[in-house]
Structures are given as structure tokens and as C-alpha cells.
PDB file of C-alpha atoms in Angstrom:
ATOM      1  CA  MET V  78      -0.782  -5.337   6.508  1.00 90.00           C
ATOM      2  CA  ILE V  79      -2.695  -6.522   3.444  1.00 92.00           C
ATOM      3  CA  LYS V  80      -0.922  -7.067   0.153  1.00 90.00           C
ATOM      4  CA  ASN V  81      -2.920  -4.909  -2.226  1.00 89.00           C
ATOM      5  CA  ILE V  82      -2.748  -6.420  -5.712  1.00 87.00           C
ATOM      6  CA  ASP V  83      -5.650  -4.291  -6.976  1.00 85.00           C
ATOM      7  CA  TRP V  84      -7.841  -7.308  -7.724  1.00 90.00           C
ATOM      8  CA  TYR V  85      -9.532  -7.404 -11.116  1.00 89.00           C
ATOM      9  CA  ASN V  86     -11.574 -10.500 -10.242  1.00 93.00           C
ATOM     10  CA  ASN V  87     -13.083 -10.890  -6.785  1.00 95.00           C
ATOM     11  CA  PRO V  88     -10.524 -12.727  -4.646  1.00 94.00           C
ATOM     12  CA  VAL V  89     -11.048 -15.952  -2.713  1.00 93.00           C
ATOM     13  CA  ASP V  90      -8.073 -15.268  -0.438  1.00 94.00           C
ATOM     14  CA  PHE V  91      -5.486 -12.581   0.283  1.00 94.00           C
ATOM     15  CA  ILE V  92      -2.011 -12.212   1.800  1.00 94.00           C
ATOM     16  CA  VAL V  93      -1.258 -10.456   5.095  1.00 94.00           C
ATOM     17  CA  LYS V  94       1.655  -9.716   7.415  1.00 93.00           C
ATOM     18  CA  ASN V  95       1.474  -8.934  11.120  1.00 90.00           C
ATOM     19  CA  SER V  96       4.596  -6.790  10.798  1.00 90.00           C
ATOM     20  CA  ILE V  97       7.135  -5.799   8.175  1.00 88.00           C
ATOM     21  CA  LYS V  98       9.564  -8.512   9.289  1.00 90.00           C
ATOM     22  CA  SER V  99       7.022 -11.310   9.684  1.00 92.00           C
ATOM     23  CA  ASP V 100       6.366 -13.981   7.048  1.00 94.00           C
ATOM     24  CA  PRO V 101       3.394 -13.498   4.723  1.00 94.00           C
ATOM     25  CA  VAL V 102       0.310 -15.585   5.460  1.00 94.00           C
ATOM     26  CA  THR V 103      -2.526 -16.433   3.065  1.00 95.00           C
ATOM     27  CA  ILE V 104      -5.994 -15.926   4.568  1.00 94.00           C
ATOM     28  CA  SER V 105      -8.898 -17.761   2.931  1.00 93.00           C
ATOM     29  CA  ILE V 106     -12.520 -16.755   2.631  1.00 94.00           C
ATOM     30  CA  LYS V 107     -13.442 -19.438   5.178  1.00 92.00           C
ATOM     31  CA  SER V 108     -11.850 -17.573   8.079  1.00 93.00           C
ATOM     32  CA  VAL V 109     -12.618 -13.898   7.362  1.00 93.00           C
ATOM     33  CA  LYS V 110     -15.879 -11.941   7.334  1.00 95.00           C
ATOM     34  CA  SER V 111     -14.448  -8.936   5.514  1.00 95.00           C
ATOM     35  CA  PHE V 112     -11.256  -7.078   4.704  1.00 94.00           C
ATOM     36  CA  GLU V 113     -10.491  -3.579   3.494  1.00 93.00           C
ATOM     37  CA  VAL V 114      -7.630  -1.669   1.950  1.00 90.00           C
ATOM     38  CA  TYR V 115      -8.414   1.848   3.140  1.00 87.00           C
ATOM     39  CA  GLY V 116      -9.043   4.293   0.357  1.00 82.00           C
ATOM     40  CA  ASP V 117      -8.995   1.521  -2.240  1.00 85.00           C
ATOM     41  CA  SER V 118     -11.367  -1.425  -1.843  1.00 91.00           C
ATOM     42  CA  LYS V 119     -13.454  -3.370   0.655  1.00 94.00           C
ATOM     43  CA  TYR V 120     -14.703  -6.956   0.373  1.00 96.00           C
ATOM     44  CA  ILE V 121     -17.296  -8.680   2.495  1.00 96.00           C
ATOM     45  CA  ARG V 122     -18.099 -12.399   2.686  1.00 96.00           C
ATOM     46  CA  LYS V 123     -21.677 -13.243   1.769  1.00 96.00           C
ATOM     47  CA  GLU V 124     -23.626 -16.416   1.166  1.00 96.00           C
ATOM     48  CA  VAL V 125     -25.628 -15.729  -1.974  1.00 96.00           C
ATOM     49  CA  LYS V 126     -27.599 -17.205  -4.818  1.00 96.00           C
ATOM     50  CA  ILE V 127     -25.814 -16.211  -8.007  1.00 96.00           C
ATOM     51  CA  ASP V 128     -26.009 -16.794 -11.736  1.00 94.00           C
ATOM     52  CA  LYS V 129     -22.362 -16.932 -12.850  1.00 89.00           C
ATOM     53  CA  HIS V 130     -23.133 -17.274 -16.534  1.00 83.00           C
ATOM     54  CA  ASN V 131     -22.271 -14.495 -18.946  1.00 74.00           C
ATOM     55  CA  SER V 132     -25.623 -13.003 -19.907  1.00 66.00           C
ATOM     56  CA  ASN V 133     -23.936 -10.481 -22.234  1.00 71.00           C
ATOM     57  CA  ASP V 134     -22.376 -12.942 -24.690  1.00 73.00           C
ATOM     58  CA  ILE V 135     -24.617 -12.362 -27.709  1.00 76.00           C
ATOM     59  CA  ASN V 136     -23.036 -15.299 -29.545  1.00 77.00           C
ATOM     60  CA  ASN V 137     -24.131 -17.758 -26.881  1.00 79.00           C
ATOM     61  CA  LEU V 138     -27.503 -16.559 -25.616  1.00 85.00           C
ATOM     62  CA  SER V 139     -29.957 -18.733 -23.746  1.00 85.00           C
ATOM     63  CA  LEU V 140     -33.557 -19.133 -24.909  1.00 86.00           C
ATOM     64  CA  SER V 141     -34.761 -18.638 -21.322  1.00 87.00           C
ATOM     65  CA  ARG V 142     -35.129 -15.298 -19.565  1.00 88.00           C
ATOM     66  CA  LYS V 143     -34.675 -16.966 -16.163  1.00 90.00           C
ATOM     67  CA  LEU V 144     -31.385 -17.036 -14.268  1.00 91.00           C
ATOM     68  CA  LYS V 145     -29.557 -20.235 -13.353  1.00 91.00           C
ATOM     69  CA  LEU V 146     -28.966 -19.565  -9.675  1.00 93.00           C
ATOM     70  CA  GLU V 147     -26.577 -21.541  -7.490  1.00 94.00           C
ATOM     71  CA  ASN V 148     -25.572 -21.185  -3.859  1.00 96.00           C
ATOM     72  CA  ASP V 149     -22.075 -19.952  -3.126  1.00 96.00           C
ATOM     73  CA  VAL V 150     -20.001 -18.105  -0.530  1.00 96.00           C
ATOM     74  CA  LEU V 151     -18.148 -15.178  -2.095  1.00 96.00           C
ATOM     75  CA  PHE V 152     -16.154 -12.087  -1.319  1.00 97.00           C
ATOM     76  CA  LEU V 153     -18.309  -9.303  -2.757  1.00 97.00           C
ATOM     77  CA  LYS V 154     -16.814  -5.893  -3.417  1.00 96.00           C
ATOM     78  CA  VAL V 155     -18.571  -3.109  -1.518  1.00 96.00           C
ATOM     79  CA  ILE V 156     -19.590  -0.357  -3.940  1.00 94.00           C
ATOM     80  CA  SER V 157     -22.037   1.672  -1.852  1.00 93.00           C
ATOM     81  CA  GLU V 158     -22.995   1.421   1.832  1.00 91.00           C
ATOM     82  CA  GLY V 159     -25.911   2.884   3.747  1.00 89.00           C
ATOM     83  CA  ASP V 160     -29.587   2.060   4.176  1.00 92.00           C
ATOM     84  CA  ALA V 161     -29.112   0.086   0.976  1.00 94.00           C
ATOM     85  CA  SER V 162     -25.814  -1.518   0.014  1.00 95.00           C
ATOM     86  CA  LEU V 163     -24.596  -2.359  -3.468  1.00 97.00           C
ATOM     87  CA  TYR V 164     -22.065  -5.145  -4.013  1.00 97.00           C
ATOM     88  CA  GLU V 165     -20.224  -6.357  -7.106  1.00 97.00           C
ATOM     89  CA  TRP V 166     -18.932  -9.778  -8.143  1.00 96.00           C
ATOM     90  CA  LYS V 167     -16.621  -9.893 -11.132  1.00 94.00           C
ATOM     91  CA  LYS V 168     -14.898 -12.670 -13.054  1.00 91.00           C
ATOM     92  CA  GLY V 169     -13.411 -11.978 -16.454  1.00 87.00           C
ATOM     93  CA  ASN V 170     -16.036 -10.133 -18.479  1.00 86.00           C
ATOM     94  CA  ILE V 171     -18.873 -11.196 -16.159  1.00 90.00           C
ATOM     95  CA  ASN V 172     -20.244  -8.612 -13.720  1.00 93.00           C
ATOM     96  CA  LYS V 173     -23.043  -9.314 -11.254  1.00 96.00           C
ATOM     97  CA  TYR V 174     -24.519  -6.857  -8.770  1.00 97.00           C
ATOM     98  CA  PHE V 175     -26.272  -7.463  -5.453  1.00 98.00           C
ATOM     99  CA  ILE V 176     -28.572  -5.424  -3.259  1.00 97.00           C
ATOM    100  CA  GLU V 177     -28.965  -5.629   0.524  1.00 96.00           C
ATOM    101  CA  THR V 178     -31.146  -3.442   2.708  1.00 93.00           C
ATOM    102  CA  GLU V 179     -31.851  -3.270   6.424  1.00 87.00           C
ATOM    103  CA  ASN V 180     -35.238  -4.896   5.832  1.00 86.00           C
ATOM    104  CA  SER V 181     -34.340  -7.540   3.266  1.00 89.00           C
ATOM    105  CA  GLU V 182     -31.703 -10.173   2.656  1.00 92.00           C
ATOM    106  CA  ILE V 183     -29.079  -9.903  -0.026  1.00 96.00           C
ATOM    107  CA  GLU V 184     -30.099 -10.882  -3.548  1.00 96.00           C
ATOM    108  CA  GLN V 185     -28.720 -10.577  -7.049  1.00 97.00           C
ATOM    109  CA  LEU V 186     -30.030  -7.747  -9.176  1.00 96.00           C
ATOM    110  CA  VAL V 187     -31.480  -9.488 -12.205  1.00 95.00           C
ATOM    111  CA  PHE V 188     -30.314  -8.653 -15.691  1.00 94.00           C
ATOM    112  CA  LYS V 189     -30.019 -11.098 -18.566  1.00 92.00           C
ATOM    113  CA  LEU V 190     -29.790 -11.031 -22.327  1.00 91.00           C
ATOM    114  CA  TYR V 191     -31.608 -13.910 -24.007  1.00 90.00           C
ATOM    115  CA  SER V 192     -32.703 -14.979 -27.463  1.00 88.00           C
ATOM    116  CA  GLY V 193     -36.299 -14.723 -28.661  1.00 81.00           C
ATOM    117  CA  LYS V 194     -38.124 -17.083 -31.007  1.00 78.00           C
ATOM    118  CA  ASN V 195     -36.872 -15.264 -34.097  1.00 79.00           C
ATOM    119  CA  ARG V 196     -33.341 -14.988 -32.660  1.00 80.00           C
ATOM    120  CA  GLU V 197     -33.856 -11.360 -31.724  1.00 87.00           C
ATOM    121  CA  ILE V 198     -31.964 -10.220 -28.627  1.00 89.00           C
ATOM    122  CA  LYS V 199     -34.177  -9.537 -25.623  1.00 90.00           C
ATOM    123  CA  GLU V 200     -33.444  -8.203 -22.137  1.00 91.00           C
ATOM    124  CA  ASN V 201     -34.649  -9.284 -18.739  1.00 93.00           C
ATOM    125  CA  ASN V 202     -34.400  -6.017 -16.788  1.00 94.00           C
ATOM    126  CA  ARG V 203     -36.102  -7.141 -13.584  1.00 95.00           C
ATOM    127  CA  PHE V 204     -33.422  -5.310 -11.563  1.00 96.00           C
ATOM    128  CA  LYS V 205     -35.337  -2.082 -12.225  1.00 95.00           C
ATOM    129  CA  GLN V 206     -38.466  -3.463 -10.573  1.00 94.00           C
ATOM    130  CA  GLN V 207     -36.353  -4.794  -7.698  1.00 95.00           C
ATOM    131  CA  LEU V 208     -35.012  -1.302  -7.063  1.00 95.00           C
ATOM    132  CA  LEU V 209     -38.479   0.243  -7.162  1.00 93.00           C
ATOM    133  CA  ASN V 210     -39.809  -2.388  -4.745  1.00 92.00           C
ATOM    134  CA  LYS V 211     -36.969  -2.184  -2.231  1.00 93.00           C
ATOM    135  CA  LEU V 212     -35.864   1.454  -2.290  1.00 93.00           C
ATOM    136  CA  LYS V 213     -38.543   3.853  -1.143  1.00 91.00           C
ATOM    137  CA  CYS V 214     -37.633   7.530  -0.969  1.00 89.00           C
ATOM    138  CA  SER V 215     -38.817  10.814  -2.455  1.00 85.00           C
ATOM    139  CA  SER V 216     -36.006  10.872  -5.010  1.00 79.00           C
ATOM    140  CA  ILE V 217     -36.741   7.358  -6.272  1.00 84.00           C
ATOM    141  CA  ASN V 218     -39.417   7.000  -8.944  1.00 85.00           C
ATOM    142  CA  TYR V 219     -40.026   5.222 -12.206  1.00 86.00           C
ATOM    143  CA  ASP V 220     -38.470   7.992 -14.295  1.00 87.00           C
ATOM    144  CA  ARG V 221     -35.202   7.670 -12.338  1.00 87.00           C
ATOM    145  CA  VAL V 222     -35.136   3.914 -12.868  1.00 92.00           C
ATOM    146  CA  LYS V 223     -36.375   3.353 -16.425  1.00 90.00           C
ATOM    147  CA  ASN V 224     -33.176   4.474 -18.160  1.00 90.00           C
ATOM    148  CA  LEU V 225     -30.836   2.860 -15.648  1.00 94.00           C
ATOM    149  CA  LYS V 226     -28.148   0.603 -17.141  1.00 94.00           C
ATOM    150  CA  TYR V 227     -26.891  -2.586 -15.521  1.00 95.00           C
ATOM    151  CA  LYS V 228     -23.379  -1.240 -15.091  1.00 93.00           C
ATOM    152  CA  LEU V 229     -21.209  -0.032 -12.254  1.00 93.00           C
ATOM    153  CA  SER V 230     -21.330   3.723 -12.920  1.00 92.00           C
ATOM    154  CA  ASP V 231     -25.136   3.885 -13.168  1.00 94.00           C
ATOM    155  CA  LEU V 232     -25.874   1.642 -10.213  1.00 96.00           C
ATOM    156  CA  SER V 233     -23.248   3.223  -7.969  1.00 94.00           C
ATOM    157  CA  LYS V 234     -24.606   6.717  -8.533  1.00 92.00           C
ATOM    158  CA  PHE V 235     -28.185   5.494  -8.052  1.00 94.00           C
ATOM    159  CA  PHE V 236     -27.426   3.845  -4.691  1.00 94.00           C
ATOM    160  CA  ASP V 237     -25.452   6.868  -3.482  1.00 92.00           C
ATOM    161  CA  ASN V 238     -28.402   9.132  -4.307  1.00 91.00           C
ATOM    162  CA  TYR V 239     -30.794   6.828  -2.471  1.00 93.00           C
ATOM    163  CA  ASN V 240     -28.603   6.640   0.647  1.00 92.00           C
ATOM    164  CA  LEU V 241     -28.297  10.434   0.681  1.00 91.00           C
ATOM    165  CA  CYS V 242     -32.059  10.701   0.325  1.00 90.00           C
ATOM    166  CA  LYS V 243     -32.499   8.513   3.421  1.00 89.00           C
ATOM    167  CA  ASN V 244     -29.675  10.208   5.328  1.00 88.00           C
ATOM    168  CA  PRO V 245     -28.700  13.702   4.093  1.00 85.00           C
ATOM    169  CA  ASN V 246     -25.814  13.803   6.604  1.00 81.00           C
ATOM    170  CA  LEU V 247     -24.219  10.714   5.125  1.00 80.00           C
ATOM    171  CA  ILE V 248     -20.648  11.242   3.943  1.00 76.00           C
ATOM    172  CA  ILE V 249     -19.972   9.408   0.701  1.00 74.00           C
ATOM    173  CA  GLU V 250     -16.366   8.942  -0.274  1.00 71.00           C
ATOM    174  CA  LYS V 251     -15.631  10.167  -3.762  1.00 64.00           C
ATOM    175  CA  LYS V 252     -14.974   7.180  -5.966  1.00 61.00           C
ATOM    176  CA  GLU V 253     -12.043   7.268  -8.322  1.00 62.00           C
ATOM    177  CA  ASN V 254     -13.093   6.886 -11.933  1.00 59.00           C
ATOM    178  CA  ARG V 255     -10.405   4.451 -12.921  1.00 66.00           C
ATOM    179  CA  LYS V 256      -9.584   4.048 -16.568  1.00 73.00           C
ATOM    180  CA  GLY V 257      -6.717   2.684 -18.540  1.00 71.00           C
ATOM    181  CA  PHE V 258      -4.299   5.091 -20.144  1.00 75.00           C
ATOM    182  CA  LEU V 259      -1.961   5.262 -23.105  1.00 82.00           C
ATOM    183  CA  ASN V 260       1.787   5.746 -23.035  1.00 82.00           C
ATOM    184  CA  TYR V 261       3.582   7.082 -26.101  1.00 83.00           C
ATOM    185  CA  SER V 262       7.296   6.982 -26.752  1.00 86.00           C
ATOM    186  CA  ILE V 263       9.733   7.621 -29.595  1.00 88.00           C
ATOM    187  CA  ARG V 264      12.382   4.980 -30.260  1.00 85.00           C
ATOM    188  CA  PRO V 265      15.336   6.505 -32.147  1.00 88.00           C
ATOM    189  CA  GLY V 266      18.604   4.623 -32.483  1.00 87.00           C
ATOM    190  CA  ILE V 267      22.005   4.366 -34.125  1.00 89.00           C
ATOM    191  CA  SER V 268      23.537   1.174 -35.482  1.00 85.00           C
ATOM    192  CA  PHE V 269      27.204   0.618 -36.354  1.00 83.00           C
ATOM    193  CA  TYR V 270      28.075  -1.902 -39.034  1.00 80.00           C
ATOM    194  CA  THR V 271      31.275  -3.598 -40.061  1.00 79.00           C
ATOM    195  CA  TYR V 272      31.650  -6.499 -42.511  1.00 75.00           C
ATOM    196  CA  ASP V 273      34.449  -8.963 -42.962  1.00 73.00           C
ATOM    197  CA  PHE V 274      33.737 -11.842 -45.372  1.00 69.00           C
ATOM    198  CA  GLU V 275      35.800 -14.969 -45.932  1.00 67.00           C
ATOM    199  CA  ASN V 276      35.040 -17.749 -48.412  1.00 62.00           C
ATOM    200  CA  ILE V 277      31.843 -16.064 -49.596  1.00 58.00           C
ATOM    201  CA  ASP V 278      31.042 -18.695 -52.212  1.00 60.00           C
ATOM    202  CA  SER V 279      32.685 -21.926 -53.190  1.00 59.00           C
ATOM    203  CA  PHE V 280      32.428 -20.818 -56.858  1.00 57.00           C
ATOM    204  CA  ILE V 281      34.414 -17.660 -56.179  1.00 57.00           C
ATOM    205  CA  ASN V 282      38.016 -18.016 -55.253  1.00 59.00           C
ATOM    206  CA  ILE V 283      38.856 -15.217 -52.840  1.00 57.00           C
ATOM    207  CA  ASN V 284      41.950 -15.904 -50.853  1.00 58.00           C
ATOM    208  CA  ASP V 285      42.223 -12.573 -49.057  1.00 60.00           C
ATOM    209  CA  GLY V 286      38.484 -12.170 -48.244  1.00 63.00           C
ATOM    210  CA  ILE V 287      36.570  -8.917 -48.416  1.00 70.00           C
ATOM    211  CA  GLU V 288      36.561  -6.220 -45.748  1.00 72.00           C
ATOM    212  CA  LEU V 289      34.150  -3.290 -46.019  1.00 76.00           C
ATOM    213  CA  ASP V 290      34.427   0.108 -44.377  1.00 79.00           C
ATOM    214  CA  ASN V 291      32.569   0.787 -41.126  1.00 82.00           C
ATOM    215  CA  GLU V 292      29.174   2.363 -41.620  1.00 84.00           C
ATOM    216  CA  THR V 293      26.681   4.135 -39.345  1.00 86.00           C
ATOM    217  CA  GLY V 294      22.927   3.636 -39.751  1.00 85.00           C
ATOM    218  CA  PHE V 295      20.022   5.480 -38.173  1.00 87.00           C
ATOM    219  CA  ARG V 296      16.663   4.019 -37.185  1.00 85.00           C
ATOM    220  CA  PHE V 297      13.389   5.502 -35.917  1.00 86.00           C
ATOM    221  CA  GLY V 298      10.402   3.933 -34.178  1.00 89.00           C
ATOM    222  CA  PHE V 299       7.193   4.917 -32.387  1.00 89.00           C
ATOM    223  CA  GLU V 300       5.634   2.913 -29.536  1.00 88.00           C
ATOM    224  CA  ILE V 301       2.118   2.976 -28.099  1.00 90.00           C
ATOM    225  CA  ALA V 302       1.318   1.054 -24.882  1.00 86.00           C
ATOM    226  CA  TYR V 303      -2.104   0.728 -23.224  1.00 86.00           C
ATOM    227  CA  VAL V 304      -1.965   0.292 -19.437  1.00 81.00           C
ATOM    228  CA  LEU V 305      -4.913  -1.613 -17.931  1.00 76.00           C
ATOM    229  CA  PRO V 306      -6.657  -0.005 -14.914  1.00 72.00           C
ATOM    230  CA  PHE V 307      -6.067  -2.817 -12.386  1.00 67.00           C
ATOM    231  CA  ASN V 308      -3.306  -4.837 -10.759  1.00 67.00           C
ATOM    232  CA  LYS V 309      -1.663  -1.531  -9.774  1.00 67.00           C
ATOM    233  CA  ASN V 310      -1.213  -0.588 -13.441  1.00 68.00           C
ATOM    234  CA  LYS V 311       1.263  -3.419 -14.061  1.00 70.00           C
ATOM    235  CA  TRP V 312      -0.468  -4.914 -17.131  1.00 74.00           C
TER     236      TRP V 312
END
């Protein structure tokens, strides 16, 4: 049994039990090839070259269009599987996507924002050429790729279409479009007040004190809460 915490960032370990009564054990990435919570998520260990920098931070853009790749072993989230597989690595507001086919090794799909000579924002969209080079099928052409965005919804749909093109009998599980949601609530209330003062002020000589009648007060409030779409909707 895997403890499903609905990971927002890609995990480096996870907690399991062999039975309900057994003690929980933490399993690290070093000892597992993959793990899956059926109907929810699947992660697979891969040795990759990855640029972990945030290429979307327009306030801190590099002057170079090239990626800063480093070797690492990661749990990648499986987004689409078939003749071509799409994987995701996520940390904070950084999302990186990887492609793997039967005929080629895994590699990062290249996208990067960078600053030009006049500080204009430019894009390195080489991932589009990567897709055209690696994915050959009748439904894949330049027109299908040119408007593709480097984001989960676009890439997921694109890979699913390609895998169906290669294998029309392929069954693709419908992916849940997970979004946050708002909760609204009204906060009415009643307050009861009673006052009993003694020695209010040293300049006023009140021996018997002051006692006021009990009063009832009404209050009204309105609450809005946004629930984030991860960690089992606990945040």
C-alpha cells in the first residue's frame, strides 16, 4: 500500500506498508524503478540531462538561448504512454517535459525564455522541431505543431493523438482536468455582553462601581476559501 499524498512536486521517495497493521517504510529512488497509484499517478525513475532553471521568470532571464543541462536521476511523472511517452518533472513553478520513443533515448523537450540584446523577451521553442523529428505519423505535421504551447494540456493531448495515430486500438485513460475550487460560507453570530466596572478612574470616586444591563449583539461575515488542486485538496 502506497501512501498517496497527491504530490505537487516530483517525489524523491514515498511511504509504503506491506499490510494495514505493518509499520510504514520509506522507499527511496535508489531502490525502485517505478511506482504507481492506480487511477491517480505513475512515476518512473530515469537518468536524464535536465535544465532545472526557471526559464519562465521574466525578471531573471538569461542572455543565452541554450539550456544549462546537468545529469540527474529523477522520478518523472508519466503523462502519456505508447510509441512515444511524455514525462513531467515539476518543482515549484518550474515544469520540464521529456520525450522517449522506442527508437530514441529520453531527452528534455527544449523551451526557454531568454533576453535579447535590447532586453526584448525571446523564446527558444526547439521542442517543436524535436517533436517533428521524432514523431512521424499521418496526423503529425507542421501545422499541428506550430501553435503548440509548452504546457501540460497541449503536450498531453498531442502525445495522445500521436499514440492513437500509431495504434488506433490503444486505450487511453481519460485524464482528470484538476483545478482548484472556491468555497463560500456565511458567518453569522450572536454575542452577549455584560459589564461590571470597579475603580474606573483614580480621578472619579465610585465606591459602588457601575453595572450595566446585559446586551445582545449580532454580527455577520462572509468567507471565501480557495482550495489548491493537490495534496488531496488539503491546502
